[in-house]
XYZ file of C-alpha atoms in Angstrom:
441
model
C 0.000 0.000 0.000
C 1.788 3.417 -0.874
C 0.425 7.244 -0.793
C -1.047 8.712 -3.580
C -2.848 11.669 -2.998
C -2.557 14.279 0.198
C -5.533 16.843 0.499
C -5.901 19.401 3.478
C -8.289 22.240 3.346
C -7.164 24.247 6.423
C -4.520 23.152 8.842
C -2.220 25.402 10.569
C -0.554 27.013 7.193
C -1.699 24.605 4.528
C -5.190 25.944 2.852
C -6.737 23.888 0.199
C -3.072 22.102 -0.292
C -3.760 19.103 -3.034
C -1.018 17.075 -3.639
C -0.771 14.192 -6.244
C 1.985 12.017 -4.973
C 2.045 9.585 -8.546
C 4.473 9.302 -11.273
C 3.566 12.035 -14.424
C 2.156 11.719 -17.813
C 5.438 10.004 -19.632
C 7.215 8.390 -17.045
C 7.394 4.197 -17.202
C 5.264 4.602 -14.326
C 2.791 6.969 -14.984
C 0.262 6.876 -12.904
C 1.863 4.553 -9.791
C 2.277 5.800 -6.334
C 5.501 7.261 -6.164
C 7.851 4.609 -4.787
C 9.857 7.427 -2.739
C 9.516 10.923 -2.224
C 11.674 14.040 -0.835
C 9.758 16.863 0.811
C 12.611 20.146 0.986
C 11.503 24.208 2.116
C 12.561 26.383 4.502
C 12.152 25.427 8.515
C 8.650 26.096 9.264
C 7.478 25.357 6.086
C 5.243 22.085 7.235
C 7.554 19.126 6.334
C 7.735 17.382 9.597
C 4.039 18.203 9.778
C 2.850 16.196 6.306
C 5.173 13.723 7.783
C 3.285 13.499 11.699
C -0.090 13.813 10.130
C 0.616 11.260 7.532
C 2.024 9.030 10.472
C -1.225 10.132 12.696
C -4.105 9.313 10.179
C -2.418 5.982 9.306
C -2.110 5.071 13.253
C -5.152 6.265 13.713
C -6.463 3.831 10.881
C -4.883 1.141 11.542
C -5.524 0.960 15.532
C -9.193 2.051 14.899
C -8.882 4.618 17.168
C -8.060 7.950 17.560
C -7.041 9.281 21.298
C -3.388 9.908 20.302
C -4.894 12.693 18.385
C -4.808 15.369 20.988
C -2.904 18.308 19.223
C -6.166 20.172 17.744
C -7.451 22.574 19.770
C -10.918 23.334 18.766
C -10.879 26.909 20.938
C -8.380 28.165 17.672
C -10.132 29.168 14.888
C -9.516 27.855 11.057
C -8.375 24.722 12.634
C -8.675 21.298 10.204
C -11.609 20.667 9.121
C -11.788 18.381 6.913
C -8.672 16.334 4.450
C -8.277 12.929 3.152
C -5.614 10.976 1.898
C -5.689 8.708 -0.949
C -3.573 5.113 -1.426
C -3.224 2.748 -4.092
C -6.342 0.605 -4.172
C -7.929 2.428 -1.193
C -9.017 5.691 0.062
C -10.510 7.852 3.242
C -11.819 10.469 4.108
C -11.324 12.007 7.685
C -13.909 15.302 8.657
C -12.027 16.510 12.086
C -16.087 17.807 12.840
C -17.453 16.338 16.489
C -15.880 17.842 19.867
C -14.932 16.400 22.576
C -16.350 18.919 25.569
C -14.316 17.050 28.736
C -11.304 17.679 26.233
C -11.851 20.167 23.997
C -10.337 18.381 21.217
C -11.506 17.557 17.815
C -12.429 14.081 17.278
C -11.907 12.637 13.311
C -14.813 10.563 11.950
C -13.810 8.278 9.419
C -15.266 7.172 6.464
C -13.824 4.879 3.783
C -14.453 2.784 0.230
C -13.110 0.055 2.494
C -15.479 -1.970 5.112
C -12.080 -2.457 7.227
C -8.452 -2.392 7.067
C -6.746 -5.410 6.844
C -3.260 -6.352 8.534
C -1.337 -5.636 5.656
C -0.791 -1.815 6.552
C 1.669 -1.884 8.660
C 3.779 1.488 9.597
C 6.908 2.241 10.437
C 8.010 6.184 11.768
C 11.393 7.301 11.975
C 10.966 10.529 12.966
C 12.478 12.603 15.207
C 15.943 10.463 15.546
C 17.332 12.325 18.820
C 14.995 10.004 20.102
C 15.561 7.141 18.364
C 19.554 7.442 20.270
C 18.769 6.851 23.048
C 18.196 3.387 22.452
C 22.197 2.192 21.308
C 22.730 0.405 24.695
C 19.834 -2.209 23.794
C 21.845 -3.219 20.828
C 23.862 -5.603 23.451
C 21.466 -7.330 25.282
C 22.526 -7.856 28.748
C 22.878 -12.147 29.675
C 20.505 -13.521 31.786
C 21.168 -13.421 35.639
C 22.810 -16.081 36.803
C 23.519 -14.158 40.479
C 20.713 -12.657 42.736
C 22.141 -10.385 46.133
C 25.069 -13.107 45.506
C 22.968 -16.165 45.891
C 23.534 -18.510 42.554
C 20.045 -18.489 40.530
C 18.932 -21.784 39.244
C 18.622 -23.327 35.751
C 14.678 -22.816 36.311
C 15.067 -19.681 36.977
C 17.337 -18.443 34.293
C 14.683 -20.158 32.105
C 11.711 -18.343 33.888
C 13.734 -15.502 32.843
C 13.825 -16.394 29.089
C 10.323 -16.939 29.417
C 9.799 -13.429 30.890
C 11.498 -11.777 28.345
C 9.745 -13.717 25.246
C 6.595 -12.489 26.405
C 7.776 -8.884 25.992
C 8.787 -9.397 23.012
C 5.457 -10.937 21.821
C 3.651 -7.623 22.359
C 5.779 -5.999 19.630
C 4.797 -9.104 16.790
C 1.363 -7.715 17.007
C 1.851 -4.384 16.319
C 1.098 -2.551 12.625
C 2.873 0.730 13.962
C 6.548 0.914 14.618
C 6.935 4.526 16.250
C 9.810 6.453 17.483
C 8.764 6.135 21.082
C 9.282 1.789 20.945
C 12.811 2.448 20.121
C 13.575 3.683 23.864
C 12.158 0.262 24.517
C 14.487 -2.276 25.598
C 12.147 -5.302 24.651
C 11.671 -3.844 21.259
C 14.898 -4.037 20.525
C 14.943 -7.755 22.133
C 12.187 -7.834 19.446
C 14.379 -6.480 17.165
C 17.514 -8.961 17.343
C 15.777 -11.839 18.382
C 17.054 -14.020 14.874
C 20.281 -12.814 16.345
C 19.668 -14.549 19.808
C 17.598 -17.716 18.278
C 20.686 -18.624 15.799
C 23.075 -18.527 18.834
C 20.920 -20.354 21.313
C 20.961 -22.859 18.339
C 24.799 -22.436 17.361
C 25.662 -23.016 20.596
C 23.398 -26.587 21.488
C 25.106 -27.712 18.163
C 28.372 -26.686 19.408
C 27.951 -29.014 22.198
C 26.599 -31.814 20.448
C 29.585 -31.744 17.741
C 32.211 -31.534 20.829
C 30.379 -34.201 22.246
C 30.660 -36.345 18.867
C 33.782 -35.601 18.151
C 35.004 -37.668 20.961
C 33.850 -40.700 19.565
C 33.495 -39.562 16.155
C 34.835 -39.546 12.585
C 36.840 -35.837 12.527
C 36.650 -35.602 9.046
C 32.826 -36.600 8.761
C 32.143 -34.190 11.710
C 33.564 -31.475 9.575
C 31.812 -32.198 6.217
C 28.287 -32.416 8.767
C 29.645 -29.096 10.495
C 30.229 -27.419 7.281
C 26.202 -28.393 5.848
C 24.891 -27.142 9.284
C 26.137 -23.882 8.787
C 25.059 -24.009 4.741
C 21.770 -24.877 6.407
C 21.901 -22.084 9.208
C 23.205 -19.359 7.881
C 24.760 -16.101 10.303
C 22.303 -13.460 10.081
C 25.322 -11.000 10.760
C 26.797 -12.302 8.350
C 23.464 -11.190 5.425
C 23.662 -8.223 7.685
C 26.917 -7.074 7.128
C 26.828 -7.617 3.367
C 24.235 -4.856 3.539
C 25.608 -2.580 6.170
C 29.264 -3.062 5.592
C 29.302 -0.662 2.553
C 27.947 2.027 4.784
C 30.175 1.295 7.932
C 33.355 1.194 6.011
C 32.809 5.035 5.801
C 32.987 5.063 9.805
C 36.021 2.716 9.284
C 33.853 -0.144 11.583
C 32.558 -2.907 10.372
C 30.362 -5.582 12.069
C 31.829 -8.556 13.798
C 30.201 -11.526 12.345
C 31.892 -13.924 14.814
C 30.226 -12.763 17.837
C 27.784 -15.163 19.116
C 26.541 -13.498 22.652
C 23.696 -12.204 21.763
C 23.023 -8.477 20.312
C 25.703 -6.682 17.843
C 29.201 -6.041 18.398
C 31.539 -3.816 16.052
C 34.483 -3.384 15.629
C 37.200 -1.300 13.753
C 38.533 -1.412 10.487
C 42.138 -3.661 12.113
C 39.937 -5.545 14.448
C 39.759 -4.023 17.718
C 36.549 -3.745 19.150
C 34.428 -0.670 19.749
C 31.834 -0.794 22.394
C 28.529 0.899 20.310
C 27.819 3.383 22.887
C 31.158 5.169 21.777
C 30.518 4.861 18.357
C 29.982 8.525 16.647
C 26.472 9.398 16.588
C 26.341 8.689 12.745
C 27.311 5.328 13.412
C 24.476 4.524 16.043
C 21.993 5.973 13.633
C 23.072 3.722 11.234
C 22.488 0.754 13.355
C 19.180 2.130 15.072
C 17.278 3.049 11.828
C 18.941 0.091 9.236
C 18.209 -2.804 12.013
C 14.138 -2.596 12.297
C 14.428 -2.666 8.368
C 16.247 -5.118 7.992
C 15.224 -7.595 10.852
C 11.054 -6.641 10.017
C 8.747 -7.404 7.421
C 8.416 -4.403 6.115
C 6.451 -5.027 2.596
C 3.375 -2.810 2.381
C 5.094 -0.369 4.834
C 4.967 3.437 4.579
C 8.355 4.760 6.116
C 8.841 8.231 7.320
C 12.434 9.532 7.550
C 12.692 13.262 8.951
C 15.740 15.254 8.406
C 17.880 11.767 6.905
C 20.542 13.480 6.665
C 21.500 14.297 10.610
C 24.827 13.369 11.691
C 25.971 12.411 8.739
C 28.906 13.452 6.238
C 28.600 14.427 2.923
C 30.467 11.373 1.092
C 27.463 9.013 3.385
C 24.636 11.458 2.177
C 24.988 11.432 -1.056
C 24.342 7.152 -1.732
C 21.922 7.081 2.128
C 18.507 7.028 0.289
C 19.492 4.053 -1.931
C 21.190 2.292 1.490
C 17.878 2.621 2.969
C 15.680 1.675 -0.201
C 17.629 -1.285 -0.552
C 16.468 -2.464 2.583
C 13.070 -2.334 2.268
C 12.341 -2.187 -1.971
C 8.725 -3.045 -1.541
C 8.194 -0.098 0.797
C 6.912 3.693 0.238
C 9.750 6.124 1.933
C 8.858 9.756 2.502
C 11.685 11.930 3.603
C 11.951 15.737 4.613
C 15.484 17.157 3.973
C 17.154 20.585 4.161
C 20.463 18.955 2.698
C 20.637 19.055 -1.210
C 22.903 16.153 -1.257
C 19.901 13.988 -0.129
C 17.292 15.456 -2.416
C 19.704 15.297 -5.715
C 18.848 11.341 -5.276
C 15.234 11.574 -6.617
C 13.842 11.727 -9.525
C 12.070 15.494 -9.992
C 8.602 14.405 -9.865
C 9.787 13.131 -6.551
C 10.770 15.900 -5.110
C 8.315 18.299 -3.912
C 9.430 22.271 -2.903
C 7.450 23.323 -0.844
C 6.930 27.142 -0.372
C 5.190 29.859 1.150
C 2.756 31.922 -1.326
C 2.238 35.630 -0.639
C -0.975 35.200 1.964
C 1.870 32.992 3.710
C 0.511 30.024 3.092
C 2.387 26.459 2.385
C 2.347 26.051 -1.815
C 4.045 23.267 -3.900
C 5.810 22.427 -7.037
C 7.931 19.483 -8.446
C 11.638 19.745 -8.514
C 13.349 20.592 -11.636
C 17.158 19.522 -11.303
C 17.666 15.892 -12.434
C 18.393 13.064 -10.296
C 22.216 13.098 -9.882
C 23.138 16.607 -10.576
C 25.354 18.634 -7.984
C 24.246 19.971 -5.075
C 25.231 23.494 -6.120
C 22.418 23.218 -9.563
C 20.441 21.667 -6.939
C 20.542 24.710 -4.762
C 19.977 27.089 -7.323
C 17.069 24.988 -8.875
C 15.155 23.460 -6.355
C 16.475 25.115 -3.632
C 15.520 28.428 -4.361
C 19.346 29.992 -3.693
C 19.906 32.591 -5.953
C 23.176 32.984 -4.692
C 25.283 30.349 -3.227
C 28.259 32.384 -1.388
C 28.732 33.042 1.795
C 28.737 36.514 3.236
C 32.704 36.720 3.479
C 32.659 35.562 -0.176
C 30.562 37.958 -1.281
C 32.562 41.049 0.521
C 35.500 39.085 -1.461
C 33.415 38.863 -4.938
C 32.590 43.030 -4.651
C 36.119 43.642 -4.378
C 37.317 40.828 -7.026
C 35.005 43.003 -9.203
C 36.224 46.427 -8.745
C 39.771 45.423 -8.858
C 38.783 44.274 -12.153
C 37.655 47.391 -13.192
C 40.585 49.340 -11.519
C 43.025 47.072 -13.452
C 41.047 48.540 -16.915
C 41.556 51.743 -15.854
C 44.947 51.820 -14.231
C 48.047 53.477 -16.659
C 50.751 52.862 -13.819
C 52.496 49.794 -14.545
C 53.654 49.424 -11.121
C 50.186 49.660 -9.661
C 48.856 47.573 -12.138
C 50.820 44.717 -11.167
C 49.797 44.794 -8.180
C 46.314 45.569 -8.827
C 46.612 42.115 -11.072
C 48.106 40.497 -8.690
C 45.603 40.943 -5.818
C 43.087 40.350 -8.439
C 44.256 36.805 -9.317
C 45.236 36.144 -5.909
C 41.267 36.405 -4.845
C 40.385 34.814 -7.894
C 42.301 31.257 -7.020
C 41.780 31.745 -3.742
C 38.003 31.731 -3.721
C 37.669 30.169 -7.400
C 36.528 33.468 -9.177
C 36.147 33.417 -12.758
C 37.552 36.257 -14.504
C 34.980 36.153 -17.626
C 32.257 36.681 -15.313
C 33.857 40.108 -13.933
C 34.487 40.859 -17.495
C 30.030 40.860 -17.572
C 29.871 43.511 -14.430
C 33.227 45.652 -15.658
């Protein structure tokens, strides 16, 4: 199921805002949801807020309810009244129209071509990743107690403890919505990385079994049946690295596919290991955002990415949206960006500008720069930047400019060398062109 269609008649700055979110006239897939899409404007512009109310009418849908809706203050005037947003195969209609008097809230009615929504929507918001950091320590999961105040705890209970903590997990199988508030969650991440703990509860009761055999046992045929357990078994860190590897290398970490304790350990590029709560913050986003997409079943899922490009350095930002694509290429992404790195990596019909209008209002229109170009075109044409210097540059530009008109007019040879040569030595400096002075001489 993907977004097609986003339609608001009054909310906050966005009045009669009707967006078509499917492939133009001409494209191979005219007419298809748009498999991603890159919302860019100016802070304040309503990015994050397409994004929460996106995320809130599809919770809201799924769950059948609505009481996490509290931000809508029916005392304000020219609040939302009524939107609807359209998907593939399906659409609804929500009229925020009935009040709530204890609350003084609106409360959405919905009403839909669809007599109920199956289990296939399923959600998964990664917004607001300061959030989403807090949760790096979960990425180890700490061993079961075998000590309690000092007394030794017994085999039943360290298996009263498993049990315990597979019935935490359990809650987070049933859920459609993956939000940014599970991630603080140490059972979601337990939830998370459980294929991780499964294959070495198992790796380990065959490791006893083989040591056990190979007392008695054929070495040789204990290898070859070693060798097509693991064929039949595969490491999940090690699929896991062939996807995250190419990413981590940037960080110069990579994961350590021999660790077998349970969780993820890293370690650096000449093998030393790097606890993952003193990894750089661009690292543990890596981990906290790839993981739930690659560990979930995320076909049919609508993904949310705000400001993707946090913590990150250029040379990662530039190939990020395809990292995370990858992952899930059955999924809708929506991302907001203010970094023109990111946004050069859609197609133009999938970027959407938005803008204020002259009543200060939030307007729209495609992008225009092709997928790929630099981030400089990208500026200028999407971006809105009609000039790209910084203020220093541009006290540096002025002068480059009337030295060049100085030099024209200087007859001193003395002082026109070294009107020249401050000229040129600007010019390399700050990567002037000459020609272009030529224009404004």
């Amino acid at each position: 199921m993907k977004l097609e269609h986003i339609h608001i008649d009054n909310l906050y700055q966005f009045q009669n805002f009707d967006l078509d979110l499917t492939y133009p006239e001409g494209h191979a897939k005219a007419g298809e949801p748009l498999d991603k899409i890159c919302f860019i404007g100016q802070s304040g512009i309503g990015k994050t807020t397409l994004l929460r109310i996106t995320y809130e009418t599809i919770f809201g849908l799924v769950k059948g309810n609505w009481k996490h809706l509290g931000a809508i203050d029916v005392s304000k005037s020219n609040e939302y009244q009524n939107g609807y947003f359209k998907f593939e195969n399906f659409k609804f209609v929500i009229h925020f129209c009935e009040t709530d008097d204890a609350s003084k809230k609106i409360i959405p009615v919905v009403t839909s071509s669809s007599a109920q929504i199956n289990d296939k929507l399923r959600f998964v918001k990664f917004i607001f990743l300061s959030h989403i950091l807090h949760g790096i320590e979960n990425l180890t999961p700490q061993p079961f107690l075998n000590q309690k105040n000092g007394v030794v705890v017994t085999q039943n209970d360290i298996e009263n403890q498993k049990k315990a903590r597979k019935n935490s997990i359990q809650k987070f199988k049933s859920e459609n919505t993956i939000h940014s508030d599970m991630f603080k969650e140490k059972d979601f991440w337990l939830y998370i990385l459980e294929k991780l703990d499964n294959f070495d509860d198992l790796a380990k009761q065959k490791g006893l079994e083989f040591v056990a055999k190979a007392i008695s046992s054929n070495v040789e045929k204990l290898i070859i049946e070693l060798n097509e357990w693991k064929k039949n078994n595969p490491n999940p860190r090690v699929a896991l690295s062939e996807k995250l590897n190419w990413v981590l290398e940037k960080f110069n970490v990579k994961i350590d596919t021999e660790w077998a304790e349970g969780g993820i350990k890293i370690q650096h590029s000449d093998g030393i290991e790097i606890p993952l709560s003193a990894a750089s913050s661009g690292t543990q986003k890596i981990f906290l955002t790839a993981l739930p997409l690659f560990f979930m079943e995320t076909n049919d899922s609508i993904i949310l990415f705000d400001e993707v490009e946090n913590s990150l350095y250029p040379d990662v930002q530039r190939e990020i949206i395809k990292f995370y694509t990858d992952l899930c290429p059955n999924s809708q992404f929506i991302f907001a960006t203010h970094s023109p790195l990111i946004a050069s990596q859609f197609e133009p019909c999938e970027r959407i500008h938005l803008f204020f209008d002259e009543n200060g209002y939030t307007q729209f229109r495609k992008g225009i720069s092709p997928e790929g170009l630099t981030a400089n075109d990208l500026l200028q044409d999407d971006f809105d930047l009609d000039e790209l210097l910084g203020v220093e540059a541009l006290k540096k530009w002025d002068e480059f400019v009337r030295l060049g008109r100085e030099i024209k007019l200087c007859e001193d040879k003395n002082e026109k060398a070294k009107l020249i040569n401050k000229y040129f030595g600007i010019g390399k400096l700050y990567k002037f062109n000459p020609n272009e002075t030529h224009k404004q001489i």
